[in-house]
Coordinates of N, CA and C in Angstrom, one line a residue:
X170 N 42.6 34.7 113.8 CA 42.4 34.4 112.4 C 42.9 35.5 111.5
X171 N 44.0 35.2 110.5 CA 44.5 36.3 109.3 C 43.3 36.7 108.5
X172 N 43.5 38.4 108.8 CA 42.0 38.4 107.7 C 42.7 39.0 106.8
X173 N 43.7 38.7 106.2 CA 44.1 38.7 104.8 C 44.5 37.7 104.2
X174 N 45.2 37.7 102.9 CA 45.7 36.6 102.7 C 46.9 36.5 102.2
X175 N 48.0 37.1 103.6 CA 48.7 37.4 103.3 C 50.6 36.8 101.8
X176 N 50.8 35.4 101.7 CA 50.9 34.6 101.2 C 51.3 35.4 99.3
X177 N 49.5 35.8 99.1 CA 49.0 36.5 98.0 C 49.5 38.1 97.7
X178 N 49.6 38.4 98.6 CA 50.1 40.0 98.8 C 51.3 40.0 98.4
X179 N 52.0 38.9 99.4 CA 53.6 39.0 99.0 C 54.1 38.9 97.7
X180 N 53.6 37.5 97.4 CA 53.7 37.3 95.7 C 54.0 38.4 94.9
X181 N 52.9 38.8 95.3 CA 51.9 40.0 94.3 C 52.8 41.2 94.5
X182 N 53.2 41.2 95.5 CA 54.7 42.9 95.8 C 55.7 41.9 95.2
X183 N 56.6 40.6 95.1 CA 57.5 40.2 94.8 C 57.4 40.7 93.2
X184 N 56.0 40.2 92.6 CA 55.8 40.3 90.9 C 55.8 42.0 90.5
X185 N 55.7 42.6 91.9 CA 55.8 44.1 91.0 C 57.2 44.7 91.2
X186 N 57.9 44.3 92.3 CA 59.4 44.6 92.1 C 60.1 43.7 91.3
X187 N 60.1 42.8 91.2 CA 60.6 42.2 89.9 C 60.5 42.6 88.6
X188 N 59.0 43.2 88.6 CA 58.4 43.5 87.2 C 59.6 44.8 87.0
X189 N 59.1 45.7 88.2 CA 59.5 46.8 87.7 C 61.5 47.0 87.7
X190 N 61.9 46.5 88.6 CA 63.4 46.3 88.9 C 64.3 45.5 88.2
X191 N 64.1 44.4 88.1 CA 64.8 43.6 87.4 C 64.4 42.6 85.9
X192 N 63.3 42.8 85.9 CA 63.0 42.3 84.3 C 63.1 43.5 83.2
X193 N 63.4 42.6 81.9 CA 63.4 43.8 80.7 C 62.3 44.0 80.7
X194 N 61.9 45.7 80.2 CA 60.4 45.8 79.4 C 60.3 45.1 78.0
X195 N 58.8 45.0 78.1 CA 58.7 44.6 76.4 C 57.6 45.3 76.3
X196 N 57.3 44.7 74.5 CA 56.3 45.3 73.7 C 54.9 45.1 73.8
X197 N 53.8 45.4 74.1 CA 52.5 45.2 74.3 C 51.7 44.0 73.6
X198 N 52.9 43.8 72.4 CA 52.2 42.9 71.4 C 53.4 41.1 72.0
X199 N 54.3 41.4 73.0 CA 55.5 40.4 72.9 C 55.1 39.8 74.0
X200 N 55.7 38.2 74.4 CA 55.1 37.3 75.1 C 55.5 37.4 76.2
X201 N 55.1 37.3 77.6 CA 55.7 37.5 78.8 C 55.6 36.0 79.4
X202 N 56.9 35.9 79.8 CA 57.2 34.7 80.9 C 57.1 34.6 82.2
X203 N 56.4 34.0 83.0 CA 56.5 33.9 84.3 C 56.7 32.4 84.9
X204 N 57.7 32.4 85.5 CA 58.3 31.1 85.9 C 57.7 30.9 87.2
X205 N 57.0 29.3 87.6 CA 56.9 29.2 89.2 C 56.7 27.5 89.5
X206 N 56.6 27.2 90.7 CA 56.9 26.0 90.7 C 55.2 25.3 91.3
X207 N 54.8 24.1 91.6 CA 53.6 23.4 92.0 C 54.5 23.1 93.7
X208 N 53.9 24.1 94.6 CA 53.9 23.6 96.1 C 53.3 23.2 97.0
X209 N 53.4 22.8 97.9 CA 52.0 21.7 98.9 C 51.2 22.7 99.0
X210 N 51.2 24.0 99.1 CA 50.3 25.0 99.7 C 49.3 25.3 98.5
X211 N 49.9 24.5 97.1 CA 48.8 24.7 95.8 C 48.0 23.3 95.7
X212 N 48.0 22.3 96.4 CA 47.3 21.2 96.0 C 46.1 20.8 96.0
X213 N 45.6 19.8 95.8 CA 43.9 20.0 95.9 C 43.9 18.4 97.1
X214 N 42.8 18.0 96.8 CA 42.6 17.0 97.8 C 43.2 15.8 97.9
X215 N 43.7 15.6 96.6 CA 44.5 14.3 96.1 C 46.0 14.6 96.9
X216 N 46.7 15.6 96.6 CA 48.2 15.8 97.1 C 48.8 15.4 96.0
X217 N 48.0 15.2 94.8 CA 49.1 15.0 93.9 C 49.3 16.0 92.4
X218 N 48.3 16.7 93.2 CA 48.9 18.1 91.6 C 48.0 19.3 91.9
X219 N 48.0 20.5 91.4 CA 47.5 22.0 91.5 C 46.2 21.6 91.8
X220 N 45.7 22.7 92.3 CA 43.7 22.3 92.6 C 43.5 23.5 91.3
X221 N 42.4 23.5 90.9 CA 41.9 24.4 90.0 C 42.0 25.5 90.2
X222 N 41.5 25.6 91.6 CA 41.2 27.4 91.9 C 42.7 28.1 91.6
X223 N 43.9 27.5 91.8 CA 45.5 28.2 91.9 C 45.4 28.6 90.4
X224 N 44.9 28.3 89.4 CA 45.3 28.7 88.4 C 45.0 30.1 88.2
X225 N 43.7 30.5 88.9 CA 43.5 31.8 88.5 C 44.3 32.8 89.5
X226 N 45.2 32.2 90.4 CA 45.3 33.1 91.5 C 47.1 33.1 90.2
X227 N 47.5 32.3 89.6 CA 48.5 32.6 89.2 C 48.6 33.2 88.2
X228 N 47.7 32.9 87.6 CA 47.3 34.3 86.3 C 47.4 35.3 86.9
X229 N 47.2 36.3 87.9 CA 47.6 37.5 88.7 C 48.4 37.7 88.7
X230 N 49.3 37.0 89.1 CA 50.6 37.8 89.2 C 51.0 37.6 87.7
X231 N 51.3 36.7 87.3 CA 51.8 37.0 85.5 C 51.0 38.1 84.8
X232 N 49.6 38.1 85.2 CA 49.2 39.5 84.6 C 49.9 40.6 85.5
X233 N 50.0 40.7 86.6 CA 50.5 41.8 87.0 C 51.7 42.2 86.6
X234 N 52.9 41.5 86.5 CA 54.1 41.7 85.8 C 54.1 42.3 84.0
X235 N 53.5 41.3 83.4 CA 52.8 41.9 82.2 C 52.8 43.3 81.8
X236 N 51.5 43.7 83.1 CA 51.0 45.1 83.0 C 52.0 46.2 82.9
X237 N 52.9 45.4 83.9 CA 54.4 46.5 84.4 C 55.0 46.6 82.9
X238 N 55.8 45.6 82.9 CA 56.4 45.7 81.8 C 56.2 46.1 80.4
X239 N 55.1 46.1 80.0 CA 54.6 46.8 78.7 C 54.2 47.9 78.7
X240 N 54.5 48.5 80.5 CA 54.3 49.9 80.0 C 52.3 50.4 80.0
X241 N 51.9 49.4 79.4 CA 50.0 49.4 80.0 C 49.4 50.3 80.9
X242 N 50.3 49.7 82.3 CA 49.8 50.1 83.5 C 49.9 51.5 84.2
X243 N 51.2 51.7 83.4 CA 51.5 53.5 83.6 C 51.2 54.1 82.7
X244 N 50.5 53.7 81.2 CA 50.0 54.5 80.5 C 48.4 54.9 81.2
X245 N 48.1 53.6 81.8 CA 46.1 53.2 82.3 C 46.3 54.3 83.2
X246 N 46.9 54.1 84.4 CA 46.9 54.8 85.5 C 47.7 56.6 84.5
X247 N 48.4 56.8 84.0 CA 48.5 58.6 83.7 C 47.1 58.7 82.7
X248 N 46.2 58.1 82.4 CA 44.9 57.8 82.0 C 43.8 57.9 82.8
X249 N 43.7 58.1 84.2 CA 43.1 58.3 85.2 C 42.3 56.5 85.1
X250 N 43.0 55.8 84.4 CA 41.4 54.2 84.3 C 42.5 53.4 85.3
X251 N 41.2 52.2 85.3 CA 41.3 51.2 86.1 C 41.3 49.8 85.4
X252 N 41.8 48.8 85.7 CA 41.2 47.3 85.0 C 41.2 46.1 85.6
X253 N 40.1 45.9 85.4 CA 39.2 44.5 86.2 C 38.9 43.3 85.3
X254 N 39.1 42.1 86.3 CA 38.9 40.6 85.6 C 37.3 41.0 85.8
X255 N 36.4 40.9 84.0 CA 35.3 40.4 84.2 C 34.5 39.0 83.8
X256 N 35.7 37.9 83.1 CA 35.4 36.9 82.6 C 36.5 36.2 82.4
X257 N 36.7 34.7 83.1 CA 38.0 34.0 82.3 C 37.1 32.4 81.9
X258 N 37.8 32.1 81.2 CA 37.7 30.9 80.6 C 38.8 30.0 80.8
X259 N 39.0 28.8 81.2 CA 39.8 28.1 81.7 C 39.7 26.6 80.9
X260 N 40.5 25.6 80.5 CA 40.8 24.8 79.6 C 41.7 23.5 80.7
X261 N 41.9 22.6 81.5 CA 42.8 21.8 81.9 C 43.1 20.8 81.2
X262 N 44.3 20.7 80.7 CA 44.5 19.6 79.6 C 44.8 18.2 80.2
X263 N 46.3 18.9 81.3 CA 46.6 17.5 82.1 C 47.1 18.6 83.2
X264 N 47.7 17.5 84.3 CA 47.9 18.0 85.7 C 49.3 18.6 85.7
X265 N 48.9 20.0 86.8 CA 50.6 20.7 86.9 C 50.6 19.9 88.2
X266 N 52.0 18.7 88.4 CA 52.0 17.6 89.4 C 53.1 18.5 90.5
X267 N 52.8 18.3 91.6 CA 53.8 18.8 92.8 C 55.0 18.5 92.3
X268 N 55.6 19.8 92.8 CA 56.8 19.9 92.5 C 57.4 20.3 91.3
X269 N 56.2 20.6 90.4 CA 57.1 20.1 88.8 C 57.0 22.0 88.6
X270 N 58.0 22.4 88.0 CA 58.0 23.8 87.4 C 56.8 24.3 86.2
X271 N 57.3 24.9 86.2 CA 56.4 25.7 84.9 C 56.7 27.0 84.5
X272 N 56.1 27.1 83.6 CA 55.8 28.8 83.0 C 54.2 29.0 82.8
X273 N 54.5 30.3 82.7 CA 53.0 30.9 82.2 C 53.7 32.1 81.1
X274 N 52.9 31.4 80.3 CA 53.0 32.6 78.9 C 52.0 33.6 79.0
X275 N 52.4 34.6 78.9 CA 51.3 35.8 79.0 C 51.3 36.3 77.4
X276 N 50.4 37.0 76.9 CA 49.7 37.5 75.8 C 48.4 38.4 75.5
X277 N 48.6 38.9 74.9 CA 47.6 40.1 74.7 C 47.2 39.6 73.4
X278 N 45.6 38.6 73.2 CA 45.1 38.2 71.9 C 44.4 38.9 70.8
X279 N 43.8 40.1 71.5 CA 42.5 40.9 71.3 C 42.2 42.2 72.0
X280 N 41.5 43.3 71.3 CA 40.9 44.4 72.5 C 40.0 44.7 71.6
X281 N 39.2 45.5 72.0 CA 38.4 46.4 71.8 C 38.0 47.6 72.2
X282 N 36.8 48.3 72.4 CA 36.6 49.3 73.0 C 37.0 49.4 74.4
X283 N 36.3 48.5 74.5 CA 36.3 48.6 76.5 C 37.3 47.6 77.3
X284 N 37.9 46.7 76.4 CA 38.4 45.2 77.0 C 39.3 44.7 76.4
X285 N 40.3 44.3 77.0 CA 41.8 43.6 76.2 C 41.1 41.9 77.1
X286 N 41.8 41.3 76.1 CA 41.6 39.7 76.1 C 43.5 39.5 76.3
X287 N 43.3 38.5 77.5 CA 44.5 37.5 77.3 C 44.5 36.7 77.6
X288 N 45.6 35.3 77.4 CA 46.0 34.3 76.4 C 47.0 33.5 77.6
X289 N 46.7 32.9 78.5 CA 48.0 32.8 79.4 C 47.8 31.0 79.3
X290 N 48.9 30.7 78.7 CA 49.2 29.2 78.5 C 50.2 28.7 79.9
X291 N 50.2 27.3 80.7 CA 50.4 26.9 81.8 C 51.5 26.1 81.1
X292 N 53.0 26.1 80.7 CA 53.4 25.0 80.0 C 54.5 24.4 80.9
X293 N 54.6 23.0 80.9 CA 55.6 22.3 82.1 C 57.2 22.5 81.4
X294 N 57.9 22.9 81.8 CA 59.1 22.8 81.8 C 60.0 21.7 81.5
X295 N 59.1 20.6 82.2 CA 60.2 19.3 81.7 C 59.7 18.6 80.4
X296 N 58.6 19.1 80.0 CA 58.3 18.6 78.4 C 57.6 19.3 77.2
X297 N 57.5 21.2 77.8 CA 57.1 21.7 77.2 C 55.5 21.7 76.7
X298 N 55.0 20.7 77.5 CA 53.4 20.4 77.7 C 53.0 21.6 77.8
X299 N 51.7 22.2 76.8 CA 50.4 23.1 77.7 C 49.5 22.9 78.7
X300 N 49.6 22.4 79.7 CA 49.1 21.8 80.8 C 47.4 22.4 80.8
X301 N 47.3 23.9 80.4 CA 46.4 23.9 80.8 C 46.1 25.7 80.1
X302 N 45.0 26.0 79.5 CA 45.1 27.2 78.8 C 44.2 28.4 79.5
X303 N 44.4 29.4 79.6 CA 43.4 30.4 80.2 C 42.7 31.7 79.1
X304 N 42.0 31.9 79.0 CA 41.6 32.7 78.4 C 40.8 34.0 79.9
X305 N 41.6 35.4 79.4 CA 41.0 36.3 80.5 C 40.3 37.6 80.4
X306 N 39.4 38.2 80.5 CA 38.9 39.1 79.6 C 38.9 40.6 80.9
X307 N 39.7 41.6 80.2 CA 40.0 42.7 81.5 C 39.3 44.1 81.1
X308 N 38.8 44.6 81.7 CA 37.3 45.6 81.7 C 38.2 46.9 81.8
X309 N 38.2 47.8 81.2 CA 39.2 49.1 81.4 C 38.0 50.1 81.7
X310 N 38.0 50.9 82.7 CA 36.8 51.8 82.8 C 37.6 53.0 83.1
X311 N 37.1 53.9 83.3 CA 36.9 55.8 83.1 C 38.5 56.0 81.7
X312 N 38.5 55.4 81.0 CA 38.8 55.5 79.5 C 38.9 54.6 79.2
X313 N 39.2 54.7 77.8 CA 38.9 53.4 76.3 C 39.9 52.8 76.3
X314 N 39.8 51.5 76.2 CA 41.0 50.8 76.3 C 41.5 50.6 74.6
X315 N 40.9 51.3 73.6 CA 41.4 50.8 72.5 C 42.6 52.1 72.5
X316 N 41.8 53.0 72.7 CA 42.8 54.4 72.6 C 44.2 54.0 73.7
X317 N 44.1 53.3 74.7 CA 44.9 53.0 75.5 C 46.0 52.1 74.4
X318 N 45.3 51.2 74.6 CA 46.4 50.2 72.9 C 46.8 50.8 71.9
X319 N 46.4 51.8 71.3 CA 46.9 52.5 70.5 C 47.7 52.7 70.6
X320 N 48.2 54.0 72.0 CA 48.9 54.5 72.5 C 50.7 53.4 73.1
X321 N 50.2 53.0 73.7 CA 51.0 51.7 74.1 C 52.0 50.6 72.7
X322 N 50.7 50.5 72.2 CA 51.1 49.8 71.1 C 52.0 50.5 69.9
X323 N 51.6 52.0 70.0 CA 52.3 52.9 69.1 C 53.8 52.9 69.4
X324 N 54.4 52.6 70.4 CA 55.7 52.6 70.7 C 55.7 53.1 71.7
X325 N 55.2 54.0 72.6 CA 55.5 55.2 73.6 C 55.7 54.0 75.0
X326 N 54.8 53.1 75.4 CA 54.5 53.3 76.6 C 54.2 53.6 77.5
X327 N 54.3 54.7 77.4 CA 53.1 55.8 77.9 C 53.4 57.0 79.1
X328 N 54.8 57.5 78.5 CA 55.4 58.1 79.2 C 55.5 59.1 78.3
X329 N 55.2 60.6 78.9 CA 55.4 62.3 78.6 C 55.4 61.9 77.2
X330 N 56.4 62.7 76.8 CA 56.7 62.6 75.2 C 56.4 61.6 74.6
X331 N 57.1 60.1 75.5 CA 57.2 58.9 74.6 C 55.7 58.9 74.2
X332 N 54.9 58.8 75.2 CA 53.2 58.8 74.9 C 53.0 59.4 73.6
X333 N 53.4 61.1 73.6 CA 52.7 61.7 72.3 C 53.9 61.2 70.9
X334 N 54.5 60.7 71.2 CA 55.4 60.0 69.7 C 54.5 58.8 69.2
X335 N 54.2 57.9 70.7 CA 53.4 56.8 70.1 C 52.0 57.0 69.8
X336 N 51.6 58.3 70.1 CA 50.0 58.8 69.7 C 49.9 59.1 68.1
X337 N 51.3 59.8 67.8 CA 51.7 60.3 66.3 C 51.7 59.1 65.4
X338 N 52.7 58.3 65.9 CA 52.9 57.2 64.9 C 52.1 56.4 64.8
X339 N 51.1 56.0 65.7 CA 49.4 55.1 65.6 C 48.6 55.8 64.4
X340 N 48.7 57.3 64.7 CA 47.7 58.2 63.6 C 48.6 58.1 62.1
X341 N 49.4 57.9 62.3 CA 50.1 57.6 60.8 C 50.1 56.2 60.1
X342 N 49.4 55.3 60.9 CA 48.9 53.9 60.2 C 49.4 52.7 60.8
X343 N 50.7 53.1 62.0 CA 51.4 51.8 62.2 C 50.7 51.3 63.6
X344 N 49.5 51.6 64.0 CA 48.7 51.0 64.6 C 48.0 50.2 64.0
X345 N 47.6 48.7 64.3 CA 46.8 47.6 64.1 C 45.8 47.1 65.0
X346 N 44.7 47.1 65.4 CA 44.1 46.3 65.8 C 44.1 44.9 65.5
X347 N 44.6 44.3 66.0 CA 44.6 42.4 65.6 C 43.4 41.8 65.3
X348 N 43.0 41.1 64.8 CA 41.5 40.7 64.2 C 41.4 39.8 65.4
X349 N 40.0 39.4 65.8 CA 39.6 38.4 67.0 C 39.7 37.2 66.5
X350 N 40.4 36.7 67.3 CA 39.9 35.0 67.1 C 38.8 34.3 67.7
X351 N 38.5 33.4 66.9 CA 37.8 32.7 66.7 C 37.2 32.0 68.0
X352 N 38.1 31.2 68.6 CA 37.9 30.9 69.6 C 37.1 32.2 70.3
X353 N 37.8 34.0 71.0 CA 37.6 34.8 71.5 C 36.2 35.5 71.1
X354 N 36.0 34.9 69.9 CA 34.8 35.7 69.4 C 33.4 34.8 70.1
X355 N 33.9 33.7 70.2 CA 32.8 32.2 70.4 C 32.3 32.6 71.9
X356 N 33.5 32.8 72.6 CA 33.4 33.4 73.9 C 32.6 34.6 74.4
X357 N 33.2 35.1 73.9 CA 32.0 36.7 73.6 C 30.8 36.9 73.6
X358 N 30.6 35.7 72.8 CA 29.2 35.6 72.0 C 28.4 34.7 73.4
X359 N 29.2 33.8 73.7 CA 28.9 33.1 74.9 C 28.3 33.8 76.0
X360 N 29.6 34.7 76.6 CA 29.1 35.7 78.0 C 27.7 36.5 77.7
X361 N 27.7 36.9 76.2 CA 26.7 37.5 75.8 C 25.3 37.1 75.8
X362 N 25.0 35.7 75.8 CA 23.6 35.1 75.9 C 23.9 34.6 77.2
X363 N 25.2 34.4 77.9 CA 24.8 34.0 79.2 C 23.7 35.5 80.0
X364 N 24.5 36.7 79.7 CA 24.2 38.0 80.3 C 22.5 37.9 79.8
X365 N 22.3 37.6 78.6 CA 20.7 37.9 77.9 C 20.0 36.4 79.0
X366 N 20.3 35.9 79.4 CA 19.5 34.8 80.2 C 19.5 35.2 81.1
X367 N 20.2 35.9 81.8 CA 20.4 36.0 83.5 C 19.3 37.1 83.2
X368 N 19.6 37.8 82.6 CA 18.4 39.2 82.3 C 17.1 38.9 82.1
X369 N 16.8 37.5 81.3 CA 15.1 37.5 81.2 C 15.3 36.8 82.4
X370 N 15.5 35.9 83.4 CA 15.4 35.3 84.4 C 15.2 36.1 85.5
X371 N 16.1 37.0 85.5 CA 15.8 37.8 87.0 C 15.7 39.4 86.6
X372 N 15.6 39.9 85.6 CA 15.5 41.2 85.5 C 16.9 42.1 85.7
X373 N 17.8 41.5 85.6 CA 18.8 41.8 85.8 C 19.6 43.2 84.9
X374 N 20.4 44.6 85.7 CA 20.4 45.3 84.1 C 21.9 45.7 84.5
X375 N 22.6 44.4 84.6 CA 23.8 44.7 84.7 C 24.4 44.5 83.1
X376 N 25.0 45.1 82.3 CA 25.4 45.4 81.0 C 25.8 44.2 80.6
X377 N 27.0 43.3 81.4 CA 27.9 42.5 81.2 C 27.3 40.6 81.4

């Protein structure tokens, strides 16, 4: 029996040489595309469209290309941090049907101190349908993910110099924090009394 899974790995090396080899970079605030198709190996019990659980395994790799490409992941990592899925929110409108293409839109909606929010829309190719919306919420630990956006966001990317240009030009005003949406805030607020229930129920003193 494979005690990996391996399938996932490959992907997951195809989406970082791609990311990093052959796609343009973009901007921290600009939309990322990831193209893929519905294969028998994604179906659920019917055989006739994605099972639920593939959606989050395909949010991975779009986020991982993402990360490449904006530059994020080499600012996170010359940052000594890390970043982990600690909440997604998931929306199924209609079915991504075998066989049929797609995209995944990637987006960066929100951050704050500790956590960038993204925005990854499932849309069909042959009719431009949102099939299906994801909301994903990524935990940045041993530094601040706002200062990280800053930096990123400032223009640099997060490389030597480029870093301290985009540190300059953030400190001179052309950094924004985006205001939360609404929807994102609702959410928030949500994990948040889920976390205060699990707490008076079991004593629980995990933060999150």
């Amino acid at each position: 029996m494979c005690l990996l899974d391996l399938p996932y790995f490959f992907r997951s090396l195809f989406s970082y040489v791609s990311a990093t080899c052959f796609k343009k970079k973009l901007r921290a605030t600009d939309t990322a595309v990831y193209s893929s198709v519905c294969l028998t190996s994604d179906l659920d019990v019917y055989l006739t469209h994605m099972n639920n659980a593939r959606y989050l395994r395909e949010i991975d790799l779009a986020r991982i290309e993402f990360l490449l490409r904006t530059g994020i992941w080499r600012e996170l990592r010359r940052r000594g941090g890390l970043i982990f899925t600690i909440a997604n929110s998931v929306r199924y409108r209609r079915f991504v049907r075998t066989f049929s293409r797609y995209e995944i839109r990637t987006r960066i909606v929100y951050w704050d101190d500790v956590s960038i929010f993204f925005e990854f829309r499932f849309v069909s190719k042959a009719d431009g349908f949102v099939r299906a919306i994801v909301y994903n919420r990524q935990q940045v630990v041993d530094c601040s993910a706002d200062e990280l956006m800053r930096t990123v966001v400032g223009g640099g990317g997060g490389d030597g110099a480029d870093a301290t240009e985009a540190a300059k030009t953030a400190s001179e005003g052309a950094y924004q924090r985006p205001e939360c949406p609404i929807e994102i805030h609702h959410w928030i607020q949500s994990n948040l009394m889920s976390s205060a229930s699990l707490k008076a129920e079991i004593g629980d003193g995990d933060p999150l």
